[in-house]
């Protein structure tokens, strides 16, 4: 068969069914149950929650329930929340240059709903009645305190092939536990409770804007006691946190936390700056421990890089890299100033 015949056999261009489109988006946004937990918890944080409860069964395959005491969702907006690219977090293109929320794409809820048995219940503080909505976008009255609860049952039931790629229940549970600890480190002013198979895994009380207590809860008292505190500022950038000493290294990089404006990120330029500052203090095959918080003008970063929102792009990468390196070098050397190159 020649190439023209092959081309002629192709179907005409057509609009994808909404459910199919949502399931394709789910493939980008939802890698595993931990991805669902991350998206839902970030929505709760964006809703100004002060308390977030997470209940999971069978590592999220049977049940994921995230409840918060946030602002809630208006009854008339519930069906819209399950529509693709519907969001309260931006309106026009220029808003992309000033993103301060953790979510903004409007992909998470419709994507999750397309691959699970879904129920969302919410109540505004001004309303006497809560309302819920399911996969069929049927809105019904419900009982609920102020805030929102999202229940996910039978994750990937509509795409069973996806379940084959999941690891063991313990492995998936550990992924959920790790992402929740990371999010909790970035938001110490929020209380977090996490239960798995109806057993308490952890409960972190809110500790205001001081992350020290939260770090103690998650990394242990010895981390901060033996770490180097850092507080460095230049222009519109502020870097704060703690650097683990060389004797605190680990065989895995599971205690490397870097937050930008409250968002946990992975960036090769930041990783390089940190590694450069540690220089030859870290033996081969070992990994440094650190918890670092960078505050920067949102206009200087682009977070619309990856569907999972774990990567960023800087408008001036070299300047940010050098700032982080210099800040860490000052902390390690005990110097008051260090020139930027």
mmCIF file of C-alpha atoms in Angstrom:
data_model
loop_
_atom_site.group_PDB
_atom_site.id
_atom_site.type_symbol
_atom_site.label_atom_id
_atom_site.label_comp_id
_atom_site.label_asym_id
_atom_site.label_seq_id
_atom_site.Cartn_x
_atom_site.Cartn_y
_atom_site.Cartn_z
ATOM 1 C CA UNK A 1 0.000 0.000 0.000
ATOM 2 C CA UNK A 2 1.535 3.326 -1.023
ATOM 3 C CA UNK A 3 1.671 6.425 1.204
ATOM 4 C CA UNK A 4 -1.244 8.175 -0.557
ATOM 5 C CA UNK A 5 -3.503 5.169 0.040
ATOM 6 C CA UNK A 6 -2.493 5.097 3.711
ATOM 7 C CA UNK A 7 -3.264 8.798 4.026
ATOM 8 C CA UNK A 8 -6.639 8.435 2.328
ATOM 9 C CA UNK A 9 -7.592 5.703 4.809
ATOM 10 C CA UNK A 10 -7.233 8.030 7.802
ATOM 11 C CA UNK A 11 -10.459 9.305 9.407
ATOM 12 C CA UNK A 12 -11.499 12.919 9.065
ATOM 13 C CA UNK A 13 -10.536 15.424 11.746
ATOM 14 C CA UNK A 14 -13.216 15.536 14.428
ATOM 15 C CA UNK A 15 -13.853 16.942 17.878
ATOM 16 C CA UNK A 16 -13.000 14.552 20.692
ATOM 17 C CA UNK A 17 -15.802 13.502 23.006
ATOM 18 C CA UNK A 18 -15.563 15.442 26.282
ATOM 19 C CA UNK A 19 -15.199 12.275 28.351
ATOM 20 C CA UNK A 20 -12.379 11.016 26.123
ATOM 21 C CA UNK A 21 -10.649 14.406 26.274
ATOM 22 C CA UNK A 22 -10.912 14.418 30.059
ATOM 23 C CA UNK A 23 -9.439 10.921 30.274
ATOM 24 C CA UNK A 24 -6.532 11.989 28.059
ATOM 25 C CA UNK A 25 -5.975 14.967 30.365
ATOM 26 C CA UNK A 26 -6.159 12.582 33.301
ATOM 27 C CA UNK A 27 -3.255 10.668 31.813
ATOM 28 C CA UNK A 28 -1.151 13.833 32.074
ATOM 29 C CA UNK A 29 -2.387 15.058 35.445
ATOM 30 C CA UNK A 30 -3.043 11.779 37.289
ATOM 31 C CA UNK A 31 -0.056 9.487 37.322
ATOM 32 C CA UNK A 32 -1.089 7.584 40.455
ATOM 33 C CA UNK A 33 -3.341 7.998 43.540
ATOM 34 C CA UNK A 34 -0.800 10.375 45.083
ATOM 35 C CA UNK A 35 -1.378 12.716 42.125
ATOM 36 C CA UNK A 36 -5.092 12.852 42.937
ATOM 37 C CA UNK A 37 -4.365 13.561 46.598
ATOM 38 C CA UNK A 38 -1.963 16.349 45.620
ATOM 39 C CA UNK A 39 -4.464 18.048 43.300
ATOM 40 C CA UNK A 40 -7.307 17.892 45.826
ATOM 41 C CA UNK A 41 -5.215 19.103 48.759
ATOM 42 C CA UNK A 42 -3.854 21.982 46.687
ATOM 43 C CA UNK A 43 -7.440 22.971 45.848
ATOM 44 C CA UNK A 44 -8.185 23.021 49.575
ATOM 45 C CA UNK A 45 -5.179 25.244 50.225
ATOM 46 C CA UNK A 46 -6.251 27.621 47.460
ATOM 47 C CA UNK A 47 -9.698 27.755 49.107
ATOM 48 C CA UNK A 48 -8.057 29.231 52.246
ATOM 49 C CA UNK A 49 -8.595 26.122 54.354
ATOM 50 C CA UNK A 50 -7.123 26.093 57.859
ATOM 51 C CA UNK A 51 -7.787 22.380 58.357
ATOM 52 C CA UNK A 52 -7.501 19.566 55.802
ATOM 53 C CA UNK A 53 -8.383 15.930 56.482
ATOM 54 C CA UNK A 54 -7.300 13.170 54.116
ATOM 55 C CA UNK A 55 -8.760 9.659 54.310
ATOM 56 C CA UNK A 56 -7.476 6.937 52.014
ATOM 57 C CA UNK A 57 -8.240 3.250 51.647
ATOM 58 C CA UNK A 58 -6.156 0.712 49.779
ATOM 59 C CA UNK A 59 -3.611 3.400 48.960
ATOM 60 C CA UNK A 60 -6.241 5.480 47.202
ATOM 61 C CA UNK A 61 -7.577 2.857 44.793
ATOM 62 C CA UNK A 62 -10.744 2.218 46.817
ATOM 63 C CA UNK A 63 -11.169 5.654 48.384
ATOM 64 C CA UNK A 64 -9.658 9.101 48.524
ATOM 65 C CA UNK A 65 -11.542 11.631 50.629
ATOM 66 C CA UNK A 66 -10.255 15.172 51.139
ATOM 67 C CA UNK A 67 -12.243 17.470 53.435
ATOM 68 C CA UNK A 68 -11.512 21.085 54.284
ATOM 69 C CA UNK A 69 -12.982 24.087 56.070
ATOM 70 C CA UNK A 70 -12.255 26.453 53.198
ATOM 71 C CA UNK A 71 -14.464 28.983 51.441
ATOM 72 C CA UNK A 72 -16.634 26.417 49.717
ATOM 73 C CA UNK A 73 -18.141 26.456 46.229
ATOM 74 C CA UNK A 74 -21.321 28.225 45.155
ATOM 75 C CA UNK A 75 -24.139 25.858 44.239
ATOM 76 C CA UNK A 76 -24.389 27.313 40.726
ATOM 77 C CA UNK A 77 -20.661 26.713 40.174
ATOM 78 C CA UNK A 78 -20.617 23.015 41.040
ATOM 79 C CA UNK A 79 -21.358 21.752 37.538
ATOM 80 C CA UNK A 80 -18.911 24.261 36.104
ATOM 81 C CA UNK A 81 -16.206 22.911 38.422
ATOM 82 C CA UNK A 82 -16.462 19.602 36.554
ATOM 83 C CA UNK A 83 -16.091 21.249 33.158
ATOM 84 C CA UNK A 84 -12.690 21.382 31.434
ATOM 85 C CA UNK A 85 -10.636 24.523 31.938
ATOM 86 C CA UNK A 86 -13.078 26.053 34.427
ATOM 87 C CA UNK A 87 -11.248 27.885 37.214
ATOM 88 C CA UNK A 88 -11.670 30.724 39.681
ATOM 89 C CA UNK A 89 -7.952 31.430 39.748
ATOM 90 C CA UNK A 90 -7.414 33.356 36.521
ATOM 91 C CA UNK A 91 -9.518 35.064 33.891
ATOM 92 C CA UNK A 92 -7.310 36.604 31.211
ATOM 93 C CA UNK A 93 -3.970 35.734 29.630
ATOM 94 C CA UNK A 94 -2.093 38.357 31.639
ATOM 95 C CA UNK A 95 -3.055 36.536 34.862
ATOM 96 C CA UNK A 96 -0.627 33.768 33.905
ATOM 97 C CA UNK A 97 2.203 36.164 34.724
ATOM 98 C CA UNK A 98 1.030 36.639 38.315
ATOM 99 C CA UNK A 99 -0.021 33.165 39.479
ATOM 100 C CA UNK A 100 -0.026 32.895 43.277
ATOM 101 C CA UNK A 101 -2.404 29.928 43.638
ATOM 102 C CA UNK A 102 -1.240 26.310 43.558
ATOM 103 C CA UNK A 103 -3.794 25.322 40.918
ATOM 104 C CA UNK A 104 -5.032 27.300 37.942
ATOM 105 C CA UNK A 105 -5.468 25.072 34.880
ATOM 106 C CA UNK A 106 -8.997 23.860 35.626
ATOM 107 C CA UNK A 107 -8.071 20.321 34.555
ATOM 108 C CA UNK A 108 -7.892 18.401 37.833
ATOM 109 C CA UNK A 109 -11.522 17.896 38.860
ATOM 110 C CA UNK A 110 -12.967 16.939 35.443
ATOM 111 C CA UNK A 111 -9.958 14.681 34.808
ATOM 112 C CA UNK A 112 -10.326 12.932 38.164
ATOM 113 C CA UNK A 113 -14.097 12.604 37.751
ATOM 114 C CA UNK A 114 -13.619 10.959 34.345
ATOM 115 C CA UNK A 115 -11.639 8.053 35.835
ATOM 116 C CA UNK A 116 -13.441 7.519 39.153
ATOM 117 C CA UNK A 117 -16.764 7.442 40.940
ATOM 118 C CA UNK A 118 -16.827 11.037 42.063
ATOM 119 C CA UNK A 119 -18.755 13.057 44.626
ATOM 120 C CA UNK A 120 -18.156 16.678 45.580
ATOM 121 C CA UNK A 121 -19.999 18.279 48.509
ATOM 122 C CA UNK A 122 -19.616 21.928 49.438
ATOM 123 C CA UNK A 123 -21.141 24.723 51.472
ATOM 124 C CA UNK A 124 -20.467 28.449 51.567
ATOM 125 C CA UNK A 125 -20.282 30.103 54.988
ATOM 126 C CA UNK A 126 -23.232 32.301 53.985
ATOM 127 C CA UNK A 127 -25.485 29.337 53.129
ATOM 128 C CA UNK A 128 -27.638 27.201 55.389
ATOM 129 C CA UNK A 129 -27.615 24.328 52.906
ATOM 130 C CA UNK A 130 -24.776 22.302 51.405
ATOM 131 C CA UNK A 131 -24.949 20.836 47.892
ATOM 132 C CA UNK A 132 -23.264 17.906 46.205
ATOM 133 C CA UNK A 133 -22.590 16.841 42.631
ATOM 134 C CA UNK A 134 -21.612 13.485 41.121
ATOM 135 C CA UNK A 135 -20.188 12.218 37.840
ATOM 136 C CA UNK A 136 -23.476 12.802 36.047
ATOM 137 C CA UNK A 137 -23.345 16.446 37.140
ATOM 138 C CA UNK A 138 -26.516 15.973 39.138
ATOM 139 C CA UNK A 139 -26.737 18.549 41.933
ATOM 140 C CA UNK A 140 -28.466 17.498 45.143
ATOM 141 C CA UNK A 141 -28.910 18.960 48.653
ATOM 142 C CA UNK A 142 -26.549 17.546 51.287
ATOM 143 C CA UNK A 143 -25.412 17.922 54.891
ATOM 144 C CA UNK A 144 -21.984 19.500 55.315
ATOM 145 C CA UNK A 145 -20.218 22.132 57.386
ATOM 146 C CA UNK A 146 -18.612 25.131 55.708
ATOM 147 C CA UNK A 147 -16.006 23.949 53.244
ATOM 148 C CA UNK A 148 -15.670 21.167 50.712
ATOM 149 C CA UNK A 149 -15.314 17.393 50.647
ATOM 150 C CA UNK A 150 -14.299 15.468 47.542
ATOM 151 C CA UNK A 151 -14.742 11.687 47.545
ATOM 152 C CA UNK A 152 -13.067 9.506 44.950
ATOM 153 C CA UNK A 153 -14.139 5.859 44.813
ATOM 154 C CA UNK A 154 -12.735 3.128 42.553
ATOM 155 C CA UNK A 155 -9.968 5.151 40.972
ATOM 156 C CA UNK A 156 -9.310 4.162 37.334
ATOM 157 C CA UNK A 157 -12.401 1.937 37.235
ATOM 158 C CA UNK A 158 -13.268 3.410 33.822
ATOM 159 C CA UNK A 159 -9.738 2.826 32.505
ATOM 160 C CA UNK A 160 -8.749 -0.503 34.110
ATOM 161 C CA UNK A 161 -5.568 -0.691 32.041
ATOM 162 C CA UNK A 162 -4.220 2.197 34.107
ATOM 163 C CA UNK A 163 -4.461 0.113 37.282
ATOM 164 C CA UNK A 164 -1.970 -2.359 35.850
ATOM 165 C CA UNK A 165 0.712 0.323 36.060
ATOM 166 C CA UNK A 166 0.205 0.926 39.774
ATOM 167 C CA UNK A 167 2.732 -0.526 42.190
ATOM 168 C CA UNK A 168 1.986 -2.426 45.384
ATOM 169 C CA UNK A 169 -0.391 -0.943 47.940
ATOM 170 C CA UNK A 170 2.526 -0.151 50.235
ATOM 171 C CA UNK A 171 4.443 1.653 47.490
ATOM 172 C CA UNK A 172 1.424 3.742 46.471
ATOM 173 C CA UNK A 173 0.721 4.514 50.137
ATOM 174 C CA UNK A 174 4.300 5.716 50.625
ATOM 175 C CA UNK A 175 3.939 8.027 47.607
ATOM 176 C CA UNK A 176 0.810 9.561 49.164
ATOM 177 C CA UNK A 177 2.493 9.914 52.543
ATOM 178 C CA UNK A 178 5.543 11.570 50.980
ATOM 179 C CA UNK A 179 3.574 14.140 48.983
ATOM 180 C CA UNK A 180 1.394 15.019 51.977
ATOM 181 C CA UNK A 181 4.439 15.561 54.174
ATOM 182 C CA UNK A 182 5.970 17.774 51.503
ATOM 183 C CA UNK A 183 2.805 19.852 51.142
ATOM 184 C CA UNK A 184 2.517 20.125 54.931
ATOM 185 C CA UNK A 185 6.100 21.421 55.120
ATOM 186 C CA UNK A 186 5.184 24.192 52.710
ATOM 187 C CA UNK A 187 2.043 25.220 54.615
ATOM 188 C CA UNK A 188 2.690 25.156 58.339
ATOM 189 C CA UNK A 189 -0.274 27.447 59.051
ATOM 190 C CA UNK A 190 -2.687 24.650 58.041
ATOM 191 C CA UNK A 191 -3.541 21.596 60.154
ATOM 192 C CA UNK A 192 -3.291 18.273 58.316
ATOM 193 C CA UNK A 193 -4.703 14.870 59.293
ATOM 194 C CA UNK A 194 -4.030 11.726 57.290
ATOM 195 C CA UNK A 195 -5.671 8.322 57.801
ATOM 196 C CA UNK A 196 -5.034 5.162 55.803
ATOM 197 C CA UNK A 197 -7.387 2.192 56.036
ATOM 198 C CA UNK A 198 -9.084 3.972 58.958
ATOM 199 C CA UNK A 199 -5.849 4.194 60.962
ATOM 200 C CA UNK A 200 -4.146 7.491 61.798
ATOM 201 C CA UNK A 201 -0.875 8.035 59.949
ATOM 202 C CA UNK A 202 -0.215 11.555 61.227
ATOM 203 C CA UNK A 203 -1.823 14.715 62.536
ATOM 204 C CA UNK A 204 0.016 18.015 62.253
ATOM 205 C CA UNK A 205 -1.368 20.964 64.187
ATOM 206 C CA UNK A 206 -1.218 24.420 62.642
ATOM 207 C CA UNK A 207 1.878 26.347 63.702
ATOM 208 C CA UNK A 208 1.314 29.791 62.218
ATOM 209 C CA UNK A 209 3.888 31.131 59.805
ATOM 210 C CA UNK A 210 6.760 29.491 61.682
ATOM 211 C CA UNK A 211 7.623 26.194 59.963
ATOM 212 C CA UNK A 212 10.016 25.100 62.707
ATOM 213 C CA UNK A 213 7.430 23.028 64.596
ATOM 214 C CA UNK A 214 6.208 21.419 61.366
ATOM 215 C CA UNK A 215 9.783 20.546 60.370
ATOM 216 C CA UNK A 216 10.330 18.972 63.783
ATOM 217 C CA UNK A 217 7.167 16.911 63.305
ATOM 218 C CA UNK A 218 8.250 15.622 59.918
ATOM 219 C CA UNK A 219 12.059 15.492 59.995
ATOM 220 C CA UNK A 220 12.630 15.103 63.737
ATOM 221 C CA UNK A 221 14.048 17.410 66.393
ATOM 222 C CA UNK A 222 17.623 16.604 65.484
ATOM 223 C CA UNK A 223 17.367 18.077 61.983
ATOM 224 C CA UNK A 224 16.951 21.737 62.950
ATOM 225 C CA UNK A 225 19.146 21.316 66.036
ATOM 226 C CA UNK A 226 22.102 20.279 63.877
ATOM 227 C CA UNK A 227 21.242 22.252 60.720
ATOM 228 C CA UNK A 228 22.358 25.710 59.587
ATOM 229 C CA UNK A 229 19.642 28.351 59.515
ATOM 230 C CA UNK A 230 19.519 30.567 56.456
ATOM 231 C CA UNK A 231 17.826 33.925 55.940
ATOM 232 C CA UNK A 232 19.099 35.806 52.912
ATOM 233 C CA UNK A 233 17.539 38.621 50.905
ATOM 234 C CA UNK A 234 18.381 40.484 47.731
ATOM 235 C CA UNK A 235 16.176 42.634 45.552
ATOM 236 C CA UNK A 236 12.762 40.956 45.599
ATOM 237 C CA UNK A 237 14.070 37.505 46.553
ATOM 238 C CA UNK A 238 14.117 36.058 50.066
ATOM 239 C CA UNK A 239 15.559 32.625 50.856
ATOM 240 C CA UNK A 240 14.915 31.091 54.261
ATOM 241 C CA UNK A 241 15.191 27.620 55.714
ATOM 242 C CA UNK A 242 17.635 25.076 57.059
ATOM 243 C CA UNK A 243 20.607 23.284 55.546
ATOM 244 C CA UNK A 244 21.519 19.849 56.856
ATOM 245 C CA UNK A 245 25.155 19.348 57.796
ATOM 246 C CA UNK A 246 27.302 16.820 55.890
ATOM 247 C CA UNK A 247 26.892 14.288 58.698
ATOM 248 C CA UNK A 248 23.112 14.419 58.110
ATOM 249 C CA UNK A 249 23.344 13.072 54.560
ATOM 250 C CA UNK A 250 21.180 10.175 53.448
ATOM 251 C CA UNK A 251 21.343 7.411 50.875
ATOM 252 C CA UNK A 252 18.254 8.851 49.123
ATOM 253 C CA UNK A 253 17.181 12.383 48.204
ATOM 254 C CA UNK A 254 13.946 12.062 50.185
ATOM 255 C CA UNK A 255 14.754 14.999 52.465
ATOM 256 C CA UNK A 256 15.355 17.663 49.857
ATOM 257 C CA UNK A 257 12.526 20.191 49.930
ATOM 258 C CA UNK A 258 12.574 23.412 47.942
ATOM 259 C CA UNK A 259 9.513 25.656 47.854
ATOM 260 C CA UNK A 260 8.879 28.682 45.664
ATOM 261 C CA UNK A 261 6.065 30.851 46.999
ATOM 262 C CA UNK A 262 4.721 27.807 48.851
ATOM 263 C CA UNK A 263 4.928 25.483 45.834
ATOM 264 C CA UNK A 264 7.142 22.394 46.033
ATOM 265 C CA UNK A 265 9.253 22.327 42.886
ATOM 266 C CA UNK A 266 12.038 20.442 41.156
ATOM 267 C CA UNK A 267 14.407 22.535 39.049
ATOM 268 C CA UNK A 268 17.771 21.524 37.632
ATOM 269 C CA UNK A 269 19.214 25.033 37.985
ATOM 270 C CA UNK A 270 18.259 25.247 41.655
ATOM 271 C CA UNK A 271 19.580 21.748 42.266
ATOM 272 C CA UNK A 272 22.860 22.752 40.645
ATOM 273 C CA UNK A 273 23.176 25.873 42.804
ATOM 274 C CA UNK A 274 22.600 23.861 45.986
ATOM 275 C CA UNK A 275 24.998 21.120 44.956
ATOM 276 C CA UNK A 276 27.618 23.746 44.092
ATOM 277 C CA UNK A 277 27.244 25.372 47.519
ATOM 278 C CA UNK A 278 27.735 22.042 49.294
ATOM 279 C CA UNK A 279 30.834 21.591 47.119
ATOM 280 C CA UNK A 280 32.822 18.522 48.213
ATOM 281 C CA UNK A 281 31.162 18.238 51.632
ATOM 282 C CA UNK A 282 28.844 15.461 50.428
ATOM 283 C CA UNK A 283 30.397 12.025 49.787
ATOM 284 C CA UNK A 284 29.632 10.316 46.496
ATOM 285 C CA UNK A 285 26.389 8.382 46.656
ATOM 286 C CA UNK A 286 25.009 10.454 49.534
ATOM 287 C CA UNK A 287 22.407 13.240 49.433
ATOM 288 C CA UNK A 288 22.147 16.440 51.428
ATOM 289 C CA UNK A 289 19.076 17.237 53.530
ATOM 290 C CA UNK A 290 17.488 20.675 53.377
ATOM 291 C CA UNK A 291 14.233 22.576 53.668
ATOM 292 C CA UNK A 292 14.345 25.874 51.786
ATOM 293 C CA UNK A 293 11.689 28.485 51.069
ATOM 294 C CA UNK A 294 12.164 31.014 48.279
ATOM 295 C CA UNK A 295 9.870 34.016 48.036
ATOM 296 C CA UNK A 296 10.043 35.739 44.674
ATOM 297 C CA UNK A 297 7.920 38.063 42.577
ATOM 298 C CA UNK A 298 5.427 35.786 40.731
ATOM 299 C CA UNK A 299 6.089 37.796 37.562
ATOM 300 C CA UNK A 300 9.628 36.394 37.508
ATOM 301 C CA UNK A 301 8.546 32.758 37.240
ATOM 302 C CA UNK A 302 6.435 30.770 34.804
ATOM 303 C CA UNK A 303 4.638 27.863 36.465
ATOM 304 C CA UNK A 304 2.656 26.950 33.352
ATOM 305 C CA UNK A 305 5.357 24.511 32.252
ATOM 306 C CA UNK A 306 4.067 21.057 33.165
ATOM 307 C CA UNK A 307 0.565 19.675 33.887
ATOM 308 C CA UNK A 308 1.691 18.449 37.324
ATOM 309 C CA UNK A 309 2.976 21.974 38.107
ATOM 310 C CA UNK A 310 6.156 20.615 39.701
ATOM 311 C CA UNK A 311 8.462 22.582 37.419
ATOM 312 C CA UNK A 312 8.981 26.297 36.879
ATOM 313 C CA UNK A 313 10.796 28.530 34.427
ATOM 314 C CA UNK A 314 12.564 31.714 35.514
ATOM 315 C CA UNK A 315 12.768 34.938 33.526
ATOM 316 C CA UNK A 316 16.344 35.356 34.780
ATOM 317 C CA UNK A 317 17.613 31.891 35.607
ATOM 318 C CA UNK A 318 21.267 32.872 36.116
ATOM 319 C CA UNK A 319 20.385 35.591 38.609
ATOM 320 C CA UNK A 320 18.215 33.216 40.681
ATOM 321 C CA UNK A 321 20.870 30.487 40.497
ATOM 322 C CA UNK A 322 23.606 32.833 41.709
ATOM 323 C CA UNK A 323 21.412 34.240 44.473
ATOM 324 C CA UNK A 324 20.701 30.762 45.853
ATOM 325 C CA UNK A 325 24.336 29.687 45.598
ATOM 326 C CA UNK A 326 25.564 32.839 47.313
ATOM 327 C CA UNK A 327 22.956 32.600 50.072
ATOM 328 C CA UNK A 328 23.977 29.036 50.878
ATOM 329 C CA UNK A 329 27.688 29.807 50.653
ATOM 330 C CA UNK A 330 27.243 32.680 53.120
ATOM 331 C CA UNK A 331 25.462 30.343 55.517
ATOM 332 C CA UNK A 332 28.131 27.649 55.229
ATOM 333 C CA UNK A 333 31.057 30.044 55.543
ATOM 334 C CA UNK A 334 29.534 32.242 58.221
ATOM 335 C CA UNK A 335 30.330 35.254 56.072
ATOM 336 C CA UNK A 336 28.322 38.479 56.087
ATOM 337 C CA UNK A 337 28.747 39.217 52.406
ATOM 338 C CA UNK A 338 29.660 37.350 49.270
ATOM 339 C CA UNK A 339 30.065 38.793 45.815
ATOM 340 C CA UNK A 340 27.771 37.585 43.032
ATOM 341 C CA UNK A 341 29.337 36.435 39.799
#
